[in-house]
Amino acid sequence: MRWGLRDNHVHMMVAVRPTIAVASLVEKLKGKSSYMIRREFWAYVKTMLWGNHFWSPSYCVVSCGGASLDVVKKYIESQHASPNERSLRASLAANKRKAQLLLARPAHE
């Protein structure tokens, strides 16, 4: 598995048996990673949750078309690059706005 982090999402290249449903794989990856991140970094992440959720319920799966696996691996690995201070501040501000919007929603929505 290859992975790369961005300020608000994760890129992954995963090889699994064709009998594994994509939705099941994503559910397991999100569930286990949420558990582990909450366990180790709760003080940091508790202010960034979407309601009570660590991950968004959505996901995106994309095929690589004609690109070679090496090209895809390099792209994913390039996602490890540390964000600059400006983009980090922008991301934190966006997460704060999301949290405020979620808290302001009526309970029946």
mmCIF file of N, CA and C in Angstrom:
data_model
loop_
_atom_site.group_PDB
_atom_site.id
_atom_site.type_symbol
_atom_site.label_atom_id
_atom_site.label_comp_id
_atom_site.label_asym_id
_atom_site.label_seq_id
_atom_site.Cartn_x
_atom_site.Cartn_y
_atom_site.Cartn_z
ATOM 1 N N MET A 1 0.846 -1.169 0.000
ATOM 2 C CA MET A 1 0.000 0.000 0.000
ATOM 3 C C MET A 1 0.890 1.229 0.000
ATOM 4 N N ARG A 2 0.524 2.199 -0.799
ATOM 5 C CA ARG A 2 1.167 3.517 -0.816
ATOM 6 C C ARG A 2 0.151 4.513 -0.294
ATOM 7 N N TRP A 3 0.625 5.531 0.409
ATOM 8 C CA TRP A 3 -0.292 6.555 0.891
ATOM 9 C C TRP A 3 0.411 7.886 0.940
ATOM 10 N N GLY A 4 -0.375 8.942 0.910
ATOM 11 C CA GLY A 4 0.129 10.304 1.006
ATOM 12 C C GLY A 4 -0.904 11.170 1.684
ATOM 13 N N LEU A 5 -0.456 12.020 2.575
ATOM 14 C CA LEU A 5 -1.374 12.880 3.330
ATOM 15 C C LEU A 5 -1.423 14.271 2.748
ATOM 16 N N ARG A 6 -2.596 14.834 2.720
ATOM 17 C CA ARG A 6 -2.798 16.244 2.424
ATOM 18 C C ARG A 6 -3.419 16.850 3.662
ATOM 19 N N ASP A 7 -3.697 18.134 3.638
ATOM 20 C CA ASP A 7 -4.234 18.770 4.830
ATOM 21 C C ASP A 7 -5.653 18.331 5.157
ATOM 22 N N ASN A 8 -6.385 17.779 4.199
ATOM 23 C CA ASN A 8 -7.749 17.360 4.502
ATOM 24 C C ASN A 8 -8.170 16.056 3.839
ATOM 25 N N HIS A 9 -7.225 15.309 3.309
ATOM 26 C CA HIS A 9 -7.555 14.018 2.721
ATOM 27 C C HIS A 9 -6.301 13.147 2.587
ATOM 28 N N VAL A 10 -6.522 11.903 2.246
ATOM 29 C CA VAL A 10 -5.430 10.933 2.126
ATOM 30 C C VAL A 10 -5.506 10.293 0.748
ATOM 31 N N HIS A 11 -4.376 10.175 0.092
ATOM 32 C CA HIS A 11 -4.286 9.445 -1.166
ATOM 33 C C HIS A 11 -3.733 8.061 -0.844
ATOM 34 N N MET A 12 -4.339 7.025 -1.405
ATOM 35 C CA MET A 12 -3.855 5.662 -1.171
ATOM 36 C C MET A 12 -3.904 4.868 -2.461
ATOM 37 N N MET A 13 -2.927 3.992 -2.629
ATOM 38 C CA MET A 13 -2.966 3.008 -3.697
ATOM 39 C C MET A 13 -2.938 1.661 -3.000
ATOM 40 N N VAL A 14 -4.006 0.899 -3.182
ATOM 41 C CA VAL A 14 -4.177 -0.339 -2.438
ATOM 42 C C VAL A 14 -4.401 -1.481 -3.414
ATOM 43 N N ALA A 15 -3.770 -2.605 -3.158
ATOM 44 C CA ALA A 15 -4.012 -3.818 -3.934
ATOM 45 C C ALA A 15 -4.763 -4.801 -3.038
ATOM 46 N N VAL A 16 -5.910 -5.243 -3.499
ATOM 47 C CA VAL A 16 -6.715 -6.209 -2.747
ATOM 48 C C VAL A 16 -7.246 -7.271 -3.700
ATOM 49 N N ARG A 17 -7.699 -8.367 -3.116
ATOM 50 C CA ARG A 17 -8.312 -9.417 -3.933
ATOM 51 C C ARG A 17 -9.560 -8.862 -4.619
ATOM 52 N N PRO A 18 -9.881 -9.329 -5.787
ATOM 53 C CA PRO A 18 -11.068 -8.825 -6.482
ATOM 54 C C PRO A 18 -12.382 -9.185 -5.782
ATOM 55 N N THR A 19 -12.322 -10.056 -4.804
ATOM 56 C CA THR A 19 -13.535 -10.420 -4.066
ATOM 57 C C THR A 19 -13.868 -9.417 -2.959
ATOM 58 N N ILE A 20 -12.972 -8.467 -2.708
ATOM 59 C CA ILE A 20 -13.188 -7.461 -1.671
ATOM 60 C C ILE A 20 -13.947 -6.279 -2.276
ATOM 61 N N ALA A 21 -15.078 -5.937 -1.695
ATOM 62 C CA ALA A 21 -15.853 -4.790 -2.164
ATOM 63 C C ALA A 21 -15.152 -3.497 -1.749
ATOM 64 N N VAL A 22 -15.115 -2.540 -2.654
ATOM 65 C CA VAL A 22 -14.447 -1.266 -2.383
ATOM 66 C C VAL A 22 -15.059 -0.589 -1.157
ATOM 67 N N ALA A 23 -16.388 -0.581 -1.066
ATOM 68 C CA ALA A 23 -17.053 0.064 0.071
ATOM 69 C C ALA A 23 -16.635 -0.584 1.390
ATOM 70 N N SER A 24 -16.505 -1.906 1.407
ATOM 71 C CA SER A 24 -16.084 -2.603 2.629
ATOM 72 C C SER A 24 -14.649 -2.248 2.990
ATOM 73 N N LEU A 25 -13.790 -2.183 1.997
ATOM 74 C CA LEU A 25 -12.390 -1.829 2.232
ATOM 75 C C LEU A 25 -12.290 -0.425 2.821
ATOM 76 N N VAL A 26 -12.988 0.532 2.221
ATOM 77 C CA VAL A 26 -12.947 1.920 2.700
ATOM 78 C C VAL A 26 -13.500 1.990 4.124
ATOM 79 N N GLU A 27 -14.591 1.290 4.386
ATOM 80 C CA GLU A 27 -15.181 1.279 5.727
ATOM 81 C C GLU A 27 -14.178 0.775 6.760
ATOM 82 N N LYS A 28 -13.483 -0.295 6.430
ATOM 83 C CA LYS A 28 -12.497 -0.857 7.366
ATOM 84 C C LYS A 28 -11.307 0.083 7.554
ATOM 85 N N LEU A 29 -10.804 0.660 6.466
ATOM 86 C CA LEU A 29 -9.675 1.585 6.562
ATOM 87 C C LEU A 29 -10.031 2.814 7.397
ATOM 88 N N LYS A 30 -11.207 3.374 7.150
ATOM 89 C CA LYS A 30 -11.622 4.556 7.904
ATOM 90 C C LYS A 30 -11.873 4.216 9.369
ATOM 91 N N GLY A 31 -12.527 3.089 9.616
ATOM 92 C CA GLY A 31 -12.838 2.708 10.994
ATOM 93 C C GLY A 31 -11.597 2.468 11.831
ATOM 94 N N LYS A 32 -10.689 1.674 11.324
ATOM 95 C CA LYS A 32 -9.477 1.350 12.084
ATOM 96 C C LYS A 32 -8.573 2.567 12.245
ATOM 97 N N SER A 33 -8.410 3.353 11.172
ATOM 98 C CA SER A 33 -7.538 4.526 11.276
ATOM 99 C C SER A 33 -8.140 5.557 12.235
ATOM 100 N N SER A 34 -9.450 5.721 12.221
ATOM 101 C CA SER A 34 -10.098 6.651 13.148
ATOM 102 C C SER A 34 -9.855 6.212 14.586
ATOM 103 N N TYR A 35 -10.016 4.931 14.838
ATOM 104 C CA TYR A 35 -9.784 4.393 16.184
ATOM 105 C C TYR A 35 -8.348 4.665 16.637
ATOM 106 N N MET A 36 -7.390 4.370 15.772
ATOM 107 C CA MET A 36 -5.982 4.536 16.137
ATOM 108 C C MET A 36 -5.602 6.010 16.318
ATOM 109 N N ILE A 37 -6.088 6.871 15.431
ATOM 110 C CA ILE A 37 -5.755 8.294 15.527
ATOM 111 C C ILE A 37 -6.385 8.901 16.774
ATOM 112 N N ARG A 38 -7.640 8.560 17.053
ATOM 113 C CA ARG A 38 -8.301 9.063 18.266
ATOM 114 C C ARG A 38 -7.564 8.598 19.518
ATOM 115 N N ARG A 39 -7.138 7.352 19.511
ATOM 116 C CA ARG A 39 -6.443 6.789 20.676
ATOM 117 C C ARG A 39 -5.137 7.523 20.945
ATOM 118 N N GLU A 40 -4.395 7.838 19.900
ATOM 119 C CA GLU A 40 -3.075 8.434 20.081
ATOM 120 C C GLU A 40 -3.059 9.958 20.102
ATOM 121 N N PHE A 41 -4.001 10.602 19.406
ATOM 122 C CA PHE A 41 -3.939 12.051 19.228
ATOM 123 C C PHE A 41 -5.244 12.750 19.603
ATOM 124 N N TRP A 42 -5.987 12.194 20.556
ATOM 125 C CA TRP A 42 -7.309 12.721 20.892
ATOM 126 C C TRP A 42 -7.286 14.212 21.209
ATOM 127 N N ALA A 43 -6.353 14.661 22.004
ATOM 128 C CA ALA A 43 -6.312 16.076 22.399
ATOM 129 C C ALA A 43 -6.200 16.986 21.175
ATOM 130 N N TYR A 44 -5.507 16.536 20.159
ATOM 131 C CA TYR A 44 -5.317 17.338 18.954
ATOM 132 C C TYR A 44 -6.523 17.261 18.025
ATOM 133 N N VAL A 45 -7.078 16.070 17.802
ATOM 134 C CA VAL A 45 -8.123 15.909 16.785
ATOM 135 C C VAL A 45 -9.532 16.193 17.273
ATOM 136 N N LYS A 46 -9.760 16.233 18.582
ATOM 137 C CA LYS A 46 -11.140 16.380 19.067
ATOM 138 C C LYS A 46 -11.791 17.686 18.604
ATOM 139 N N THR A 47 -11.005 18.693 18.290
ATOM 140 C CA THR A 47 -11.571 19.956 17.815
ATOM 141 C C THR A 47 -11.808 19.959 16.308
ATOM 142 N N MET A 48 -11.386 18.912 15.611
ATOM 143 C CA MET A 48 -11.493 18.879 14.154
ATOM 144 C C MET A 48 -12.508 17.871 13.643
ATOM 145 N N LEU A 49 -13.269 17.263 14.514
ATOM 146 C CA LEU A 49 -14.213 16.232 14.097
ATOM 147 C C LEU A 49 -15.379 16.826 13.326
ATOM 148 N N TRP A 50 -15.965 16.039 12.434
ATOM 149 C CA TRP A 50 -17.170 16.418 11.701
ATOM 150 C C TRP A 50 -18.334 15.916 12.540
ATOM 151 N N GLY A 51 -18.831 16.739 13.428
ATOM 152 C CA GLY A 51 -19.799 16.248 14.401
ATOM 153 C C GLY A 51 -19.015 15.362 15.353
ATOM 154 N N ASN A 52 -19.327 14.088 15.376
ATOM 155 C CA ASN A 52 -18.572 13.135 16.189
ATOM 156 C C ASN A 52 -17.748 12.196 15.309
ATOM 157 N N HIS A 53 -17.564 12.549 14.050
ATOM 158 C CA HIS A 53 -16.892 11.668 13.095
ATOM 159 C C HIS A 53 -15.521 12.199 12.726
ATOM 160 N N PHE A 54 -14.557 11.299 12.639
ATOM 161 C CA PHE A 54 -13.212 11.698 12.227
ATOM 162 C C PHE A 54 -13.154 11.879 10.716
ATOM 163 N N TRP A 55 -13.710 10.926 9.976
ATOM 164 C CA TRP A 55 -13.688 10.971 8.517
ATOM 165 C C TRP A 55 -15.037 11.391 7.974
ATOM 166 N N SER A 56 -15.026 11.995 6.815
ATOM 167 C CA SER A 56 -16.260 12.268 6.084
ATOM 168 C C SER A 56 -16.855 10.916 5.683
ATOM 169 N N PRO A 57 -18.177 10.817 5.570
ATOM 170 C CA PRO A 57 -18.767 9.541 5.145
ATOM 171 C C PRO A 57 -18.523 9.241 3.662
ATOM 172 N N SER A 58 -18.041 10.207 2.902
ATOM 173 C CA SER A 58 -17.824 9.996 1.471
ATOM 174 C C SER A 58 -16.402 9.529 1.188
ATOM 175 N N TYR A 59 -16.190 9.037 -0.020
ATOM 176 C CA TYR A 59 -14.859 8.675 -0.482
ATOM 177 C C TYR A 59 -14.848 8.718 -1.999
ATOM 178 N N CYS A 60 -13.671 8.730 -2.556
ATOM 179 C CA CYS A 60 -13.503 8.761 -4.008
ATOM 180 C C CYS A 60 -12.545 7.648 -4.406
ATOM 181 N N VAL A 61 -12.932 6.867 -5.383
ATOM 182 C CA VAL A 61 -12.065 5.816 -5.916
ATOM 183 C C VAL A 61 -11.853 6.126 -7.390
ATOM 184 N N VAL A 62 -10.591 6.131 -7.811
ATOM 185 C CA VAL A 62 -10.262 6.495 -9.178
ATOM 186 C C VAL A 62 -9.329 5.449 -9.766
ATOM 187 N N SER A 63 -9.574 5.075 -10.996
ATOM 188 C CA SER A 63 -8.629 4.188 -11.671
ATOM 189 C C SER A 63 -7.524 5.046 -12.265
ATOM 190 N N CYS A 64 -6.387 4.441 -12.519
ATOM 191 C CA CYS A 64 -5.251 5.225 -13.002
ATOM 192 C C CYS A 64 -5.165 5.250 -14.516
ATOM 193 N N GLY A 65 -6.138 4.692 -15.202
ATOM 194 C CA GLY A 65 -6.148 4.751 -16.665
ATOM 195 C C GLY A 65 -4.881 4.175 -17.256
ATOM 196 N N GLY A 66 -4.248 4.908 -18.142
ATOM 197 C CA GLY A 66 -3.046 4.420 -18.810
ATOM 198 C C GLY A 66 -1.756 4.745 -18.087
ATOM 199 N N ALA A 67 -1.841 5.417 -16.932
ATOM 200 C CA ALA A 67 -0.619 5.788 -16.208
ATOM 201 C C ALA A 67 0.054 4.538 -15.639
ATOM 202 N N SER A 68 1.363 4.542 -15.635
ATOM 203 C CA SER A 68 2.096 3.412 -15.063
ATOM 204 C C SER A 68 1.997 3.459 -13.544
ATOM 205 N N LEU A 69 2.198 2.312 -12.898
ATOM 206 C CA LEU A 69 2.167 2.276 -11.438
ATOM 207 C C LEU A 69 3.243 3.174 -10.843
ATOM 208 N N ASP A 70 4.394 3.281 -11.512
ATOM 209 C CA ASP A 70 5.454 4.166 -11.012
ATOM 210 C C ASP A 70 5.005 5.625 -10.986
ATOM 211 N N VAL A 71 4.286 6.060 -12.002
ATOM 212 C CA VAL A 71 3.783 7.433 -12.040
ATOM 213 C C VAL A 71 2.798 7.658 -10.903
ATOM 214 N N VAL A 72 1.898 6.705 -10.690
ATOM 215 C CA VAL A 72 0.912 6.832 -9.616
ATOM 216 C C VAL A 72 1.618 6.839 -8.259
ATOM 217 N N LYS A 73 2.590 5.957 -8.061
ATOM 218 C CA LYS A 73 3.340 5.912 -6.796
ATOM 219 C C LYS A 73 4.038 7.237 -6.531
ATOM 220 N N LYS A 74 4.680 7.799 -7.555
ATOM 221 C CA LYS A 74 5.380 9.083 -7.372
ATOM 222 C C LYS A 74 4.403 10.189 -7.001
ATOM 223 N N TYR A 75 3.232 10.204 -7.643
ATOM 224 C CA TYR A 75 2.227 11.217 -7.310
ATOM 225 C C TYR A 75 1.800 11.083 -5.851
ATOM 226 N N ILE A 76 1.487 9.877 -5.434
ATOM 227 C CA ILE A 76 1.031 9.644 -4.059
ATOM 228 C C ILE A 76 2.129 10.010 -3.070
ATOM 229 N N GLU A 77 3.353 9.588 -3.333
ATOM 230 C CA GLU A 77 4.455 9.900 -2.423
ATOM 231 C C GLU A 77 4.730 11.400 -2.354
ATOM 232 N N SER A 78 4.434 12.124 -3.434
ATOM 233 C CA SER A 78 4.637 13.577 -3.416
ATOM 234 C C SER A 78 3.650 14.257 -2.473
ATOM 235 N N GLN A 79 2.597 13.571 -2.085
ATOM 236 C CA GLN A 79 1.604 14.139 -1.177
ATOM 237 C C GLN A 79 2.136 14.224 0.248
ATOM 238 N N HIS A 80 3.293 13.600 0.524
ATOM 239 C CA HIS A 80 3.913 13.680 1.842
ATOM 240 C C HIS A 80 4.519 15.053 2.113
ATOM 241 N N ALA A 81 4.714 15.844 1.071
ATOM 242 C CA ALA A 81 5.358 17.140 1.242
ATOM 243 C C ALA A 81 4.604 17.969 2.275
ATOM 244 N N SER A 82 5.334 18.542 3.188
ATOM 245 C CA SER A 82 4.712 19.342 4.240
ATOM 246 C C SER A 82 4.036 20.569 3.646
ATOM 247 N N PRO A 83 2.826 20.854 4.110
ATOM 248 C CA PRO A 83 2.174 22.061 3.603
ATOM 249 C C PRO A 83 2.898 23.296 4.126
ATOM 250 N N ASN A 84 2.911 24.337 3.346
ATOM 251 C CA ASN A 84 3.544 25.558 3.844
ATOM 252 C C ASN A 84 2.645 26.190 4.903
ATOM 253 N N GLU A 85 3.170 27.127 5.625
ATOM 254 C CA GLU A 85 2.450 27.714 6.759
ATOM 255 C C GLU A 85 1.133 28.359 6.323
ATOM 256 N N ARG A 86 1.126 29.011 5.168
ATOM 257 C CA ARG A 86 -0.094 29.676 4.689
ATOM 258 C C ARG A 86 -1.206 28.666 4.429
ATOM 259 N N SER A 87 -0.895 27.559 3.751
ATOM 260 C CA SER A 87 -1.934 26.579 3.471
ATOM 261 C C SER A 87 -2.376 25.879 4.749
ATOM 262 N N LEU A 88 -1.473 25.712 5.699
ATOM 263 C CA LEU A 88 -1.839 25.111 6.981
ATOM 264 C C LEU A 88 -2.822 26.015 7.723
ATOM 265 N N ARG A 89 -2.541 27.310 7.765
ATOM 266 C CA ARG A 89 -3.465 28.255 8.419
ATOM 267 C C ARG A 89 -4.826 28.244 7.728
ATOM 268 N N ALA A 90 -4.824 28.205 6.397
ATOM 269 C CA ALA A 90 -6.078 28.189 5.640
ATOM 270 C C ALA A 90 -6.876 26.920 5.940
ATOM 271 N N SER A 91 -6.180 25.795 6.026
ATOM 272 C CA SER A 91 -6.850 24.532 6.333
ATOM 273 C C SER A 91 -7.453 24.546 7.733
ATOM 274 N N LEU A 92 -6.710 25.036 8.701
ATOM 275 C CA LEU A 92 -7.222 25.108 10.071
ATOM 276 C C LEU A 92 -8.431 26.036 10.145
ATOM 277 N N ALA A 93 -8.388 27.150 9.431
ATOM 278 C CA ALA A 93 -9.519 28.073 9.419
ATOM 279 C C ALA A 93 -10.740 27.423 8.773
ATOM 280 N N ALA A 94 -10.532 26.680 7.688
ATOM 281 C CA ALA A 94 -11.648 25.994 7.023
ATOM 282 C C ALA A 94 -12.252 24.946 7.943
ATOM 283 N N ASN A 95 -11.411 24.187 8.652
ATOM 284 C CA ASN A 95 -11.925 23.179 9.584
ATOM 285 C C ASN A 95 -12.715 23.842 10.710
ATOM 286 N N LYS A 96 -12.263 24.989 11.171
ATOM 287 C CA LYS A 96 -12.974 25.701 12.231
ATOM 288 C C LYS A 96 -14.344 26.161 11.730
ATOM 289 N N ARG A 97 -14.384 26.685 10.486
ATOM 290 C CA ARG A 97 -15.667 27.116 9.911
ATOM 291 C C ARG A 97 -16.611 25.933 9.754
ATOM 292 N N LYS A 98 -16.101 24.773 9.306
ATOM 293 C CA LYS A 98 -16.934 23.577 9.166
ATOM 294 C C LYS A 98 -17.518 23.184 10.511
ATOM 295 N N ALA A 99 -16.688 23.198 11.529
ATOM 296 C CA ALA A 99 -17.145 22.820 12.867
ATOM 297 C C ALA A 99 -18.224 23.782 13.349
ATOM 298 N N GLN A 100 -18.038 25.072 13.104
ATOM 299 C CA GLN A 100 -19.039 26.052 13.528
ATOM 300 C C GLN A 100 -20.353 25.848 12.790
ATOM 301 N N LEU A 101 -20.294 25.546 11.495
ATOM 302 C CA LEU A 101 -21.498 25.295 10.724
ATOM 303 C C LEU A 101 -22.225 24.047 11.227
ATOM 304 N N LEU A 102 -21.471 22.995 11.522
ATOM 305 C CA LEU A 102 -22.087 21.774 12.023
ATOM 306 C C LEU A 102 -22.752 22.006 13.368
ATOM 307 N N LEU A 103 -22.120 22.765 14.229
ATOM 308 C CA LEU A 103 -22.683 23.029 15.547
ATOM 309 C C LEU A 103 -23.907 23.936 15.453
ATOM 310 N N ALA A 104 -23.977 24.779 14.428
ATOM 311 C CA ALA A 104 -25.093 25.714 14.279
ATOM 312 C C ALA A 104 -26.326 25.063 13.654
ATOM 313 N N ARG A 105 -26.189 23.858 13.070
ATOM 314 C CA ARG A 105 -27.322 23.192 12.431
ATOM 315 C C ARG A 105 -28.366 22.770 13.452
ATOM 316 N N PRO A 106 -29.640 22.906 13.089
ATOM 317 C CA PRO A 106 -30.678 22.352 13.965
ATOM 318 C C PRO A 106 -30.544 20.834 14.045
ATOM 319 N N ALA A 107 -30.922 20.257 15.149
ATOM 320 C CA ALA A 107 -30.754 18.817 15.386
ATOM 321 C C ALA A 107 -31.563 17.976 14.434
ATOM 322 N N HIS A 108 -32.648 18.480 13.845
ATOM 323 C CA HIS A 108 -33.516 17.667 12.988
ATOM 324 C C HIS A 108 -33.024 17.555 11.557
ATOM 325 N N GLU A 109 -31.926 18.214 11.172
ATOM 326 C CA GLU A 109 -31.414 18.111 9.788
ATOM 327 C C GLU A 109 -30.672 16.832 9.571
#
